[in-house]
PDB file of C-alpha atoms and ligand atoms in Angstrom:
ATOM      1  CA  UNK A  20      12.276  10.657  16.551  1.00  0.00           C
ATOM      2  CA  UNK A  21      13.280  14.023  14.758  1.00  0.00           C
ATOM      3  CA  UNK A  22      11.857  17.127  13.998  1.00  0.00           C
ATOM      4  CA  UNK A  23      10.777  15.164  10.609  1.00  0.00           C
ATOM      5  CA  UNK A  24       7.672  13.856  11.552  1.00  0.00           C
ATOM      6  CA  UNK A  25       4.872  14.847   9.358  1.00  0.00           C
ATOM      7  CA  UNK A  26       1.146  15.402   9.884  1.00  0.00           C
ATOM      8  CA  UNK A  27      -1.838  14.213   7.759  1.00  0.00           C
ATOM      9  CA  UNK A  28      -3.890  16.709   8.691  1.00  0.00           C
ATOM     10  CA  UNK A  29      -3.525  18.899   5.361  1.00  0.00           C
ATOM     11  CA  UNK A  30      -5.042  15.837   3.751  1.00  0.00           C
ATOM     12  CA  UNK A  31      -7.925  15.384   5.907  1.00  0.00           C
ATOM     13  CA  UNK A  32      -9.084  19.086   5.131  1.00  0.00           C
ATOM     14  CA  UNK A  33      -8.809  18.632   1.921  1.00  0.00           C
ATOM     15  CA  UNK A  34     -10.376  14.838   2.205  1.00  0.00           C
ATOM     16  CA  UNK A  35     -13.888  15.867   1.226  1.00  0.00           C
ATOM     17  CA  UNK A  36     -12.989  17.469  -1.823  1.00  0.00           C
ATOM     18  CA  UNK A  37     -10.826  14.437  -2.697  1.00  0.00           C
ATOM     19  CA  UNK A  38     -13.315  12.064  -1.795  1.00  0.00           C
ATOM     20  CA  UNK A  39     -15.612  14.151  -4.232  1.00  0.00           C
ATOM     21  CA  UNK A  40     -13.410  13.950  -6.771  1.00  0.00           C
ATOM     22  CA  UNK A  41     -12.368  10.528  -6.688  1.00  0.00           C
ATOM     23  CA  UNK A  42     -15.690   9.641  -7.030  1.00  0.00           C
ATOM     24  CA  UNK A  43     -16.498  11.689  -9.995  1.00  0.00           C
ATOM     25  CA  UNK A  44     -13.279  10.332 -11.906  1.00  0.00           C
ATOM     26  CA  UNK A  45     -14.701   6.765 -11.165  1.00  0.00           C
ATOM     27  CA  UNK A  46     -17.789   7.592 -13.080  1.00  0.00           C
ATOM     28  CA  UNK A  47     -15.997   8.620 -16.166  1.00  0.00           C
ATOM     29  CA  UNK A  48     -15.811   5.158 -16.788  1.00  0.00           C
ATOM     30  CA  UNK A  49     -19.124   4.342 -18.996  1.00  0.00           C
ATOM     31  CA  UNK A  50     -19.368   0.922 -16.309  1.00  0.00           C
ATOM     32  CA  UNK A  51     -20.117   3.542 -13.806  1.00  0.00           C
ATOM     33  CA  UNK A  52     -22.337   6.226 -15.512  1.00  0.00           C
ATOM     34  CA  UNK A  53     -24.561   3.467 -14.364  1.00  0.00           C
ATOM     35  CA  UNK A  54     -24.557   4.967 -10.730  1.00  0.00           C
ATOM     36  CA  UNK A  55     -25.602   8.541 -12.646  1.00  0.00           C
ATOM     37  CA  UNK A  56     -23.835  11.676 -11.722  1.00  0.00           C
ATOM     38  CA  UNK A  57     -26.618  13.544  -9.923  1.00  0.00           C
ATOM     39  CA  UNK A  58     -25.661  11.928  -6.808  1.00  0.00           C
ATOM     40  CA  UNK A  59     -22.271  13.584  -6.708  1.00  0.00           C
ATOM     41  CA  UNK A  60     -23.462  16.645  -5.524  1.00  0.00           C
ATOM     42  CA  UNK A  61     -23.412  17.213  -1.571  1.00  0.00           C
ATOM     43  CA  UNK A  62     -27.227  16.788  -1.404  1.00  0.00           C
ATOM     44  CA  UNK A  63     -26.756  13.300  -3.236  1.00  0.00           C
ATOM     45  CA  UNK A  64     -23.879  12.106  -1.082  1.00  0.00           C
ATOM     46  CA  UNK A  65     -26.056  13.190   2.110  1.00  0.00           C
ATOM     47  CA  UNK A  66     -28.401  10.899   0.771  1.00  0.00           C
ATOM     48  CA  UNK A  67     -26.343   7.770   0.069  1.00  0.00           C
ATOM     49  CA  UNK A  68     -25.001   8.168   3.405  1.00  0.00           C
ATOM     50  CA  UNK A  69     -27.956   8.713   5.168  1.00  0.00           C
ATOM     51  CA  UNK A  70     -26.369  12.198   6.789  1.00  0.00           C
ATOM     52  CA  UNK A  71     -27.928  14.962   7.534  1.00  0.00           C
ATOM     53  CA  UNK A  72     -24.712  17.371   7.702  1.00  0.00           C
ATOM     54  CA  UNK A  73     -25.955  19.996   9.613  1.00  0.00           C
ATOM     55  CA  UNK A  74     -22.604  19.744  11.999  1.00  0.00           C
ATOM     56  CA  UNK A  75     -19.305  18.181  12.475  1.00  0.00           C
ATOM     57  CA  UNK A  76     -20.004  14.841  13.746  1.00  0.00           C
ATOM     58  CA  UNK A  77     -22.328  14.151  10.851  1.00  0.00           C
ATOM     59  CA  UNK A  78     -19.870  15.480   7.972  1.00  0.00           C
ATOM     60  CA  UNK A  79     -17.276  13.173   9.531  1.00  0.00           C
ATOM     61  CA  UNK A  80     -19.618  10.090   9.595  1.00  0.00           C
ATOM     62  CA  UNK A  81     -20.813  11.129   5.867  1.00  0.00           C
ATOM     63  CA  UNK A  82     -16.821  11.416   5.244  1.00  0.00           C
ATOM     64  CA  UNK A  83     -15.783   8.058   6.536  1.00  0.00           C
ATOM     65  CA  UNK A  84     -19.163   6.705   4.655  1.00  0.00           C
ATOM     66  CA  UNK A  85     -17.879   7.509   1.570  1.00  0.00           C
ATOM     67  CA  UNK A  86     -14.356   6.760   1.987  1.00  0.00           C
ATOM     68  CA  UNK A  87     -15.660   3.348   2.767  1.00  0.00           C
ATOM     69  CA  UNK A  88     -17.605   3.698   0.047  1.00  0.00           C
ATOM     70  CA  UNK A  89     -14.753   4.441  -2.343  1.00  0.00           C
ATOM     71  CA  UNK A  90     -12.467   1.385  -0.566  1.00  0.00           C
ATOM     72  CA  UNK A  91     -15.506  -0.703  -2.417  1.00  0.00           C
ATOM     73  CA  UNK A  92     -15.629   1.216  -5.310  1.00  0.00           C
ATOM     74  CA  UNK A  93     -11.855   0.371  -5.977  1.00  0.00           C
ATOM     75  CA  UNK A  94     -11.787  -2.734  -5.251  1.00  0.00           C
ATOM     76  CA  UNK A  95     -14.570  -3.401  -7.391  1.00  0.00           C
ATOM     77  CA  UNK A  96     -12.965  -1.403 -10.113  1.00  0.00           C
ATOM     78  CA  UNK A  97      -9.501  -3.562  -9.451  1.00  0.00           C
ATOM     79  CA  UNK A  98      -8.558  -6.128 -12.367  1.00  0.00           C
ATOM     80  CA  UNK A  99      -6.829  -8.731 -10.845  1.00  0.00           C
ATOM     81  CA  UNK A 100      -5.013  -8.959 -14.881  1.00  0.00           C
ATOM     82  CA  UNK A 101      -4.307  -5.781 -15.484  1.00  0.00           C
ATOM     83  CA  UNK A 102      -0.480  -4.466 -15.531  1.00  0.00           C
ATOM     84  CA  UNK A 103       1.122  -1.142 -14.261  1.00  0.00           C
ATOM     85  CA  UNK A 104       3.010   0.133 -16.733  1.00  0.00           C
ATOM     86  CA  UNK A 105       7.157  -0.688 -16.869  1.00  0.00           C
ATOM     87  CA  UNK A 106       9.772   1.567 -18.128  1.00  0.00           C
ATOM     88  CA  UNK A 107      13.266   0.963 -19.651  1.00  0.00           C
ATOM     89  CA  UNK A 108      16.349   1.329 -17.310  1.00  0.00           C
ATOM     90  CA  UNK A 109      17.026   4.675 -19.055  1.00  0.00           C
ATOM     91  CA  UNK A 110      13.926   6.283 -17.341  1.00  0.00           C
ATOM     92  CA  UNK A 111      14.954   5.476 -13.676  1.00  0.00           C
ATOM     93  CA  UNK A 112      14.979   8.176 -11.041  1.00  0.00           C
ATOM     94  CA  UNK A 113      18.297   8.511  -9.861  1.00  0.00           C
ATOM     95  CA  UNK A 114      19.003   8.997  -7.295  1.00  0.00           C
ATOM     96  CA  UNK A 115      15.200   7.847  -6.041  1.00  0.00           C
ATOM     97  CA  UNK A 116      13.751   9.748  -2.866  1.00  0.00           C
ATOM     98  CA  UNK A 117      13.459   8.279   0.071  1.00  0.00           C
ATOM     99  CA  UNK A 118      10.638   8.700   2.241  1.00  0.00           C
ATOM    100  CA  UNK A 119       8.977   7.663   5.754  1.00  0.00           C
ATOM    101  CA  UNK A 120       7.280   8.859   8.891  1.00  0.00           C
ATOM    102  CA  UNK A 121      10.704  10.082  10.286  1.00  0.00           C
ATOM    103  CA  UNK A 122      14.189  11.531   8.726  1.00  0.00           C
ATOM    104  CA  UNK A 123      16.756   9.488   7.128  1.00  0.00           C
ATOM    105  CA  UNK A 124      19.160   9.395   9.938  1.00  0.00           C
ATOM    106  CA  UNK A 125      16.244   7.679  11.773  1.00  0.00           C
ATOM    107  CA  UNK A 126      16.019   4.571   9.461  1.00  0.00           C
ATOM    108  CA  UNK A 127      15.949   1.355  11.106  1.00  0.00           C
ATOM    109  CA  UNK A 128      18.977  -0.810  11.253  1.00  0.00           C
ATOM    110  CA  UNK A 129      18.088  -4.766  11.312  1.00  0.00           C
ATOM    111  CA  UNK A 130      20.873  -7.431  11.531  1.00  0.00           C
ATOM    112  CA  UNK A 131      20.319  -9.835   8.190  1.00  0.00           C
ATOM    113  CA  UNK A 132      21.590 -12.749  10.559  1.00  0.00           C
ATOM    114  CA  UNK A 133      18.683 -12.654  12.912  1.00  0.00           C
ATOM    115  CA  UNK A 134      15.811 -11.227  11.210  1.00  0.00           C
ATOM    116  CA  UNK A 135      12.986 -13.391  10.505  1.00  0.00           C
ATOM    117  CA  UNK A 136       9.864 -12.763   8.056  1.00  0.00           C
ATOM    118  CA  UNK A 137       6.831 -13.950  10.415  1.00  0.00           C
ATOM    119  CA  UNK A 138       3.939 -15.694   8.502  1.00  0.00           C
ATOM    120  CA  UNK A 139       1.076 -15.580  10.967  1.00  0.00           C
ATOM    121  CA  UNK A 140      -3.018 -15.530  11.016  1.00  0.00           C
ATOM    122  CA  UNK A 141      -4.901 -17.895   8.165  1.00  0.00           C
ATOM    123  CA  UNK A 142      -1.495 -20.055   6.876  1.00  0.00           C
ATOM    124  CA  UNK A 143      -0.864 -23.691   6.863  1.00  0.00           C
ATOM    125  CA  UNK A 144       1.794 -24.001   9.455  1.00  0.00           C
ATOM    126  CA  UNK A 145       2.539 -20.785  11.303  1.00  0.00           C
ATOM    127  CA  UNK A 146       6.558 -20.355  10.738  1.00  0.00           C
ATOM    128  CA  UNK A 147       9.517 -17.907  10.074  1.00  0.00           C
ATOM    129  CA  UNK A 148      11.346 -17.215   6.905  1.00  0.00           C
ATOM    130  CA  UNK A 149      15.283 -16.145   6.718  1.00  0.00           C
ATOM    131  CA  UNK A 150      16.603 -14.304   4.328  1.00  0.00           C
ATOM    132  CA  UNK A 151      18.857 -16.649   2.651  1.00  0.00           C
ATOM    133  CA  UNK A 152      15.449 -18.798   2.014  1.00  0.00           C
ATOM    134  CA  UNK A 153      14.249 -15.998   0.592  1.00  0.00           C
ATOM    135  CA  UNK A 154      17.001 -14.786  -2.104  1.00  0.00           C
ATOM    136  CA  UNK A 155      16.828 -18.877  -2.680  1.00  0.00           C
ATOM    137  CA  UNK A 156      13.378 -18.711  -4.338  1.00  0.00           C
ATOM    138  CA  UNK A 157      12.784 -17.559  -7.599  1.00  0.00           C
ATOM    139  CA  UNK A 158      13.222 -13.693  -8.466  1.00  0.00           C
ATOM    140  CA  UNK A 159      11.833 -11.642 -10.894  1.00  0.00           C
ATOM    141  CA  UNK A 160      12.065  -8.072 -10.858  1.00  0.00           C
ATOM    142  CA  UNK A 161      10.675  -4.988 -12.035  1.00  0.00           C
ATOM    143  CA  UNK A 162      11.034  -0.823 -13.507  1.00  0.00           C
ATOM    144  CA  UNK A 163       7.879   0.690 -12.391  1.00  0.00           C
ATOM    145  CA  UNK A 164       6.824   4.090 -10.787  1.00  0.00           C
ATOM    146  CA  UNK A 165       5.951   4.983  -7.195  1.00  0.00           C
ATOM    147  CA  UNK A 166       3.553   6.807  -6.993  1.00  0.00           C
ATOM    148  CA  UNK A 167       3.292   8.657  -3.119  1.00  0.00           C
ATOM    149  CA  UNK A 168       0.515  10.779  -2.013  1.00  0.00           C
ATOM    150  CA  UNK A 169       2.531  13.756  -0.587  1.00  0.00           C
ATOM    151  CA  UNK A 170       3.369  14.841  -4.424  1.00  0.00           C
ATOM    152  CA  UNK A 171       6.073  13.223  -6.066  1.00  0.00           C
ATOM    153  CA  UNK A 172       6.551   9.716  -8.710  1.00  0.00           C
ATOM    154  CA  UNK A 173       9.713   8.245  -9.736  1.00  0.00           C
ATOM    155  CA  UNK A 174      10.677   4.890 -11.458  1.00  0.00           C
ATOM    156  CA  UNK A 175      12.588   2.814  -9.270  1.00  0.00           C
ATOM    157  CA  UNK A 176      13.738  -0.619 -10.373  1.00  0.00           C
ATOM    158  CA  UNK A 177      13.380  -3.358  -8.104  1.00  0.00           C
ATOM    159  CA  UNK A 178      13.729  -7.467  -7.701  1.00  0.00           C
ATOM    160  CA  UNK A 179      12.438  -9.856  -5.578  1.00  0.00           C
ATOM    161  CA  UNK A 180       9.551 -13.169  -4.790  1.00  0.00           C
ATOM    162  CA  UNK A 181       6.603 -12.912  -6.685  1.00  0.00           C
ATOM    163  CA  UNK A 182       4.398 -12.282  -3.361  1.00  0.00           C
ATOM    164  CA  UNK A 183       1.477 -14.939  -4.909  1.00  0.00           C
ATOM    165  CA  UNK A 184       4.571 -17.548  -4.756  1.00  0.00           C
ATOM    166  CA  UNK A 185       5.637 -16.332  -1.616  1.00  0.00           C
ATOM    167  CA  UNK A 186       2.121 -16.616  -0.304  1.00  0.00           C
ATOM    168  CA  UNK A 187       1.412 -20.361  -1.865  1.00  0.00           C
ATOM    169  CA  UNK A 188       4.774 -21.331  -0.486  1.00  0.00           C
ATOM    170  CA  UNK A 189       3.823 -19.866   3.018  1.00  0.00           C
ATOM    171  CA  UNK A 190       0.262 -22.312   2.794  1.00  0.00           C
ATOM    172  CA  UNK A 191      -1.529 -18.500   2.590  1.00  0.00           C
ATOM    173  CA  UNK A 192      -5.456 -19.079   2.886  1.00  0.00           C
ATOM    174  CA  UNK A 193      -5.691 -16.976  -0.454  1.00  0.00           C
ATOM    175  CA  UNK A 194      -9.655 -16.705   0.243  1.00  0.00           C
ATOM    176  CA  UNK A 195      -9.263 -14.165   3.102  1.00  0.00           C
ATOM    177  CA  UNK A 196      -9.857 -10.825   2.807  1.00  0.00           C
ATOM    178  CA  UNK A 197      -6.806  -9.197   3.857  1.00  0.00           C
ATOM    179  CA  UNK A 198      -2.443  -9.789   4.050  1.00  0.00           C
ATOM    180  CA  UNK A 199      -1.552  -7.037   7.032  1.00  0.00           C
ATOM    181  CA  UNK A 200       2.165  -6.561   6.838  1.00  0.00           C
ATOM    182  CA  UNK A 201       4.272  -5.259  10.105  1.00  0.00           C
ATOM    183  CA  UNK A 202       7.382  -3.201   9.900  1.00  0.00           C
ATOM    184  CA  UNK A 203      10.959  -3.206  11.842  1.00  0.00           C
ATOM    185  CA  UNK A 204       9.574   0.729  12.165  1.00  0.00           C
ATOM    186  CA  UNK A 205       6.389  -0.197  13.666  1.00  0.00           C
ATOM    187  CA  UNK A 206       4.914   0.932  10.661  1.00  0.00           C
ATOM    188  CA  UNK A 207       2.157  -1.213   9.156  1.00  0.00           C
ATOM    189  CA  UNK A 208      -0.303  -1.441   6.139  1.00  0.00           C
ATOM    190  CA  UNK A 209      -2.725  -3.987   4.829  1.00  0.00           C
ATOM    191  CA  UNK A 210      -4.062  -5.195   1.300  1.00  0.00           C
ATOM    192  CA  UNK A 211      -6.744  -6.705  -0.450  1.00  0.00           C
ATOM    193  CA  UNK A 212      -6.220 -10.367  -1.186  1.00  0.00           C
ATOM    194  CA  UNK A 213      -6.934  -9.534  -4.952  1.00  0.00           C
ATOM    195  CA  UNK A 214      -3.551  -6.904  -5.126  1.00  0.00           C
ATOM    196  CA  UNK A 215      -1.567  -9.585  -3.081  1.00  0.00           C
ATOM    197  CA  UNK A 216      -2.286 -12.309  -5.911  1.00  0.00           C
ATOM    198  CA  UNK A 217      -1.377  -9.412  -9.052  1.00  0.00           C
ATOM    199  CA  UNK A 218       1.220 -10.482 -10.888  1.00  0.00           C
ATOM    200  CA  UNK A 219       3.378  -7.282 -10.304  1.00  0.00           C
ATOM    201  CA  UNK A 220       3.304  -7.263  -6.557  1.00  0.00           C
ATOM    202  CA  UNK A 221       6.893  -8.486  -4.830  1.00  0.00           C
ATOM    203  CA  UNK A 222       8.256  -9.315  -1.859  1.00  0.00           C
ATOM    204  CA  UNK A 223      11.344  -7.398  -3.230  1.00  0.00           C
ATOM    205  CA  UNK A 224      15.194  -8.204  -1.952  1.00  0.00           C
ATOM    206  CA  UNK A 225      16.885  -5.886  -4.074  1.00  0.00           C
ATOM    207  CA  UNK A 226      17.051  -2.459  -5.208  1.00  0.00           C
ATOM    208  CA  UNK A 227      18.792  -1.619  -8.844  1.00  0.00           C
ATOM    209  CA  UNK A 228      20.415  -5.422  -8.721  1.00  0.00           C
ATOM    210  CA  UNK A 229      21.740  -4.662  -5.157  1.00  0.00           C
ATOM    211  CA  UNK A 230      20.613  -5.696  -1.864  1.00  0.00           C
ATOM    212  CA  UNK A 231      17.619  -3.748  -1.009  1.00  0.00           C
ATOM    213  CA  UNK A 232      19.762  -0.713   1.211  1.00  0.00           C
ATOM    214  CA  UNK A 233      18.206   0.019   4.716  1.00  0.00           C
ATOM    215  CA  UNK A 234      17.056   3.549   3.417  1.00  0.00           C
ATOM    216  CA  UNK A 235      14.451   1.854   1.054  1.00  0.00           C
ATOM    217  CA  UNK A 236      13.844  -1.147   3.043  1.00  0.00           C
ATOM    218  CA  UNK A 237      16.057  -3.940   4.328  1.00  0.00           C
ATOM    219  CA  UNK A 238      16.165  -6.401   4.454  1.00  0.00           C
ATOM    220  CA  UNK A 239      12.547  -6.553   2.529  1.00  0.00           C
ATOM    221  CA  UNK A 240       9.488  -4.251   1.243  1.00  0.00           C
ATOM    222  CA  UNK A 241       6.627  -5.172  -0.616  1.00  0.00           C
ATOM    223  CA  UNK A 242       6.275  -3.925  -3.736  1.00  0.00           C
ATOM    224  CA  UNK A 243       2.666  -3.070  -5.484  1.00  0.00           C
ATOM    225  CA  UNK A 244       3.243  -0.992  -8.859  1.00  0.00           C
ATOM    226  CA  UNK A 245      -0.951  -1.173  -8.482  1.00  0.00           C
ATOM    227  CA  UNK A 246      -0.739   0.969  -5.057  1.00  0.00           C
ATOM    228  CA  UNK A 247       0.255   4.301  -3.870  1.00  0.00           C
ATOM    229  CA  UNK A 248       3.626   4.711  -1.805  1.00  0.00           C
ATOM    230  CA  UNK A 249       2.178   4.097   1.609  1.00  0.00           C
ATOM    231  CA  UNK A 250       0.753   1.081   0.647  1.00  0.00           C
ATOM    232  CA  UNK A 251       4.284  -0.094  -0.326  1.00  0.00           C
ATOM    233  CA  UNK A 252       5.998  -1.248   3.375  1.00  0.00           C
ATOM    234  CA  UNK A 253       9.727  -1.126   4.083  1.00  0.00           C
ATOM    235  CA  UNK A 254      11.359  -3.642   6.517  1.00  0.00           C
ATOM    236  CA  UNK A 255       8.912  -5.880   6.535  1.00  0.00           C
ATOM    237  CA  UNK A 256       8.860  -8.347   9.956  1.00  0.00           C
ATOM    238  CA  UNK A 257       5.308  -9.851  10.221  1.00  0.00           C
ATOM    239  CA  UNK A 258       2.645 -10.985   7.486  1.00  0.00           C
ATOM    240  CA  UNK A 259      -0.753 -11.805   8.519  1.00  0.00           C
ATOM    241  CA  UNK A 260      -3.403 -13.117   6.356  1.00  0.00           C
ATOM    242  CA  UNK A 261      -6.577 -12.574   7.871  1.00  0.00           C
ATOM    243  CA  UNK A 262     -10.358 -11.836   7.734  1.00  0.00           C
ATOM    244  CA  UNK A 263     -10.106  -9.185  10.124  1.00  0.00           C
ATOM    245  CA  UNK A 264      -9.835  -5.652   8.720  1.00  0.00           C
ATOM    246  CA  UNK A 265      -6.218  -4.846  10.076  1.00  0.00           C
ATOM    247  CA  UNK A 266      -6.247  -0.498   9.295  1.00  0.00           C
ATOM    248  CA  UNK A 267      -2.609   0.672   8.467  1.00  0.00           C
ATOM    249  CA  UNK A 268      -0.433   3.595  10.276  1.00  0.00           C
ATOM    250  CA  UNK A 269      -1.358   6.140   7.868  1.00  0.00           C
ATOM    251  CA  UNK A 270      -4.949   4.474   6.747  1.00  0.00           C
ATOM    252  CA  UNK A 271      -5.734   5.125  10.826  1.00  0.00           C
ATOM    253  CA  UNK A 272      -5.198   8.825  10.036  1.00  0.00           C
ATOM    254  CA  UNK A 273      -7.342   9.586   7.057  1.00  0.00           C
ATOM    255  CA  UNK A 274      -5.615   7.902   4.024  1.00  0.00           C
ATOM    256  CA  UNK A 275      -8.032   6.121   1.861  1.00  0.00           C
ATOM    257  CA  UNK A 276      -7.282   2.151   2.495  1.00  0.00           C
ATOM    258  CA  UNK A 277      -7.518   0.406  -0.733  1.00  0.00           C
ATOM    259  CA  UNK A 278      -5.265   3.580  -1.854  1.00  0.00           C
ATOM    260  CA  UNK A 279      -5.056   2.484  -5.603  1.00  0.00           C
ATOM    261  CA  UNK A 280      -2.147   4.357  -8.052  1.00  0.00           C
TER     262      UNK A 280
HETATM  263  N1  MTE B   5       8.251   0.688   7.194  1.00  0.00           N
HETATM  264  C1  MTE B   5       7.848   1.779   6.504  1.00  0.00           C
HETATM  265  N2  MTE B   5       7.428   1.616   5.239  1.00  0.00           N
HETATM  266  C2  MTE B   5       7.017   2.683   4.517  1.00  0.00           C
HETATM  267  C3  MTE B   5       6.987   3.988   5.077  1.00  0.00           C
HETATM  268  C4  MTE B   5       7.448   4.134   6.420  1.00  0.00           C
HETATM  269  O1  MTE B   5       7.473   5.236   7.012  1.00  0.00           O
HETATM  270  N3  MTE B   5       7.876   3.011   7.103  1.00  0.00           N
HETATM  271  N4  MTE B   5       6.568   5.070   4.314  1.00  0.00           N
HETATM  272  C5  MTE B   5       5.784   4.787   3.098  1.00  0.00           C
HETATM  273  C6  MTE B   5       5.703   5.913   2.171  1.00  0.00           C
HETATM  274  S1  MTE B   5       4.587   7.144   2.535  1.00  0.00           S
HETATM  275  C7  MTE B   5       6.434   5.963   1.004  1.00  0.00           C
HETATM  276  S2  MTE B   5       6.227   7.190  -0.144  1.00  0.00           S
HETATM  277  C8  MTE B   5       7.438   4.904   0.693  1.00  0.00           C
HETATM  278  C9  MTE B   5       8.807   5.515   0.391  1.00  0.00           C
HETATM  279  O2  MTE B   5       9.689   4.499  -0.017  1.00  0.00           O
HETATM  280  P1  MTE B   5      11.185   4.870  -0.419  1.00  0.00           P
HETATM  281  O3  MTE B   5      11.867   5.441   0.784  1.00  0.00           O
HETATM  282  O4  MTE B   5      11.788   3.594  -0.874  1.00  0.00           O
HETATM  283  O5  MTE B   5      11.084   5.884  -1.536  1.00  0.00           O
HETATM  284  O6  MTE B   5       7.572   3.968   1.753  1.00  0.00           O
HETATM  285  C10 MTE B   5       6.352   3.588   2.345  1.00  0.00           C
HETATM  286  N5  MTE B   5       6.623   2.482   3.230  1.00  0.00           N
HETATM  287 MO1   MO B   6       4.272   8.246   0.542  1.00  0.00          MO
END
């Protein structure tokens, strides 16, 4: 690895205040004035979380209360129907970034001949996918915008499985809780079973009606218009569906989980 490699620890400073925030803008919605707003105060959230937070330790239990808190929140808040908005082909971001835990000269190179997609955990039959099963399914494809926590969006237009077809095809126990997804990088993430049924989310192949380049992802990344760029993992070599909550590279280091865009 390079000089590249970037720290999270900006965000965690800041993840009270975000935390806060996030919180307040969920209660905009009338659903939520329900919860009332005088709890959003530091005194109220010491008292939902049952802290006390006269020192450290307690403001970081407090903190990973409420991000816990606001992984429920969102999922709660998620509708399974509703759609990310899509742009015309005029509006892509050209060229579109490229982003990871390392530089660019550091992107993984895997061989298209002996890679295998790994379908592991709750499934019907344990097996291995190749990639010429995979361009052999049906494709649909998508202009949406990625959204990535460090500060930038751009549209990006992408094709690929719908991941619900994938997931039926694969014999996916679509009742568990969680699809944890392993990279070529040794990056992982996981989802909520809810965002790997949406409509919009893709086991994507291509990138601009070419294969997917290694710099964004070959030989394939899933695609979740309904997520924020971390959430969306490159290289993809293992899928496990599972009850178990799996954590994710950067969700280890203080990124909210359910990380909704
Ligand atoms: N395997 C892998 N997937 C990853 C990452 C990574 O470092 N490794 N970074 C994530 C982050 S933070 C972002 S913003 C997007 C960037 O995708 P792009 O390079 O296609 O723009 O990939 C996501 N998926
Ligand atoms: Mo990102």
């Amino acid at each position: 690895m390079r000089s590249g490699k970037k720290q999270p620890n900006a965000f965690l400073v800041s993840n009270a205040d975000s935390i806060i925030k996030d919180a307040r803008s969920e209660l905009k919605s009338p659903a939520r004035r329900l919860l009332g707003k005088q709890i959003l105060t530091l005194g109220g959230i010491a008292m939902l979380s049952g802290c006390d937070l006269s020192n450290d330790k307690s403001v970081n239990t407090m903190l990973r209360k409420m991000s816990f808190f606001n992984d429920r929140v969102q999922a709660l808040l998620f509708d399974p129907n509703k759609m990310a908005p899509t742009y015309p082909e005029s509006m892509i971001t050209r060229p579109f970034p490229f982003n990871a835990f390392y530089d660019i000269d550091d992107v993984p190179e895997v061989d298209p001949a002996t890679w295998r997609l790994q379908v592991g955990g709750l499934v019907n039959g344990k097996r291995s996918w190749t990639l010429g099963e995979l361009q052999a399914m049906p494709q649909e494809s998508q202009i949406t915008r990625h959204i990535c926590i460090e500060g930038w969006s751009a549209i990006g237009h992408w094709g690929g499985v719908r991941f619900s077809e994938f997931l039926r095809r694969a014999g996916a126990d679509t009742t568990a809780k969680y699809v944890a997804l392993h990279c070529a990088d040794n990056y992982w993430t996981s989802i909520d079973m809810p965002t790997a049924l949406h409509a919009q989310t893709l086991l994507t192949l291509t990138y601009d009606g070419d294969v997917l380049p290694p710099k964004y992802g070959f030989p394939a990344k899933l695609r979740m218009p309904t997520k924020l760029g971390y959430k969306n993992p490159k290289h993809i070599v293992a899928i496990t569906v599972t009850n178990e909550y799996p954590g994710g590279y950067w969700e280890n280091q203080g990124y909210n989980w359910f990380g909704g865009s």
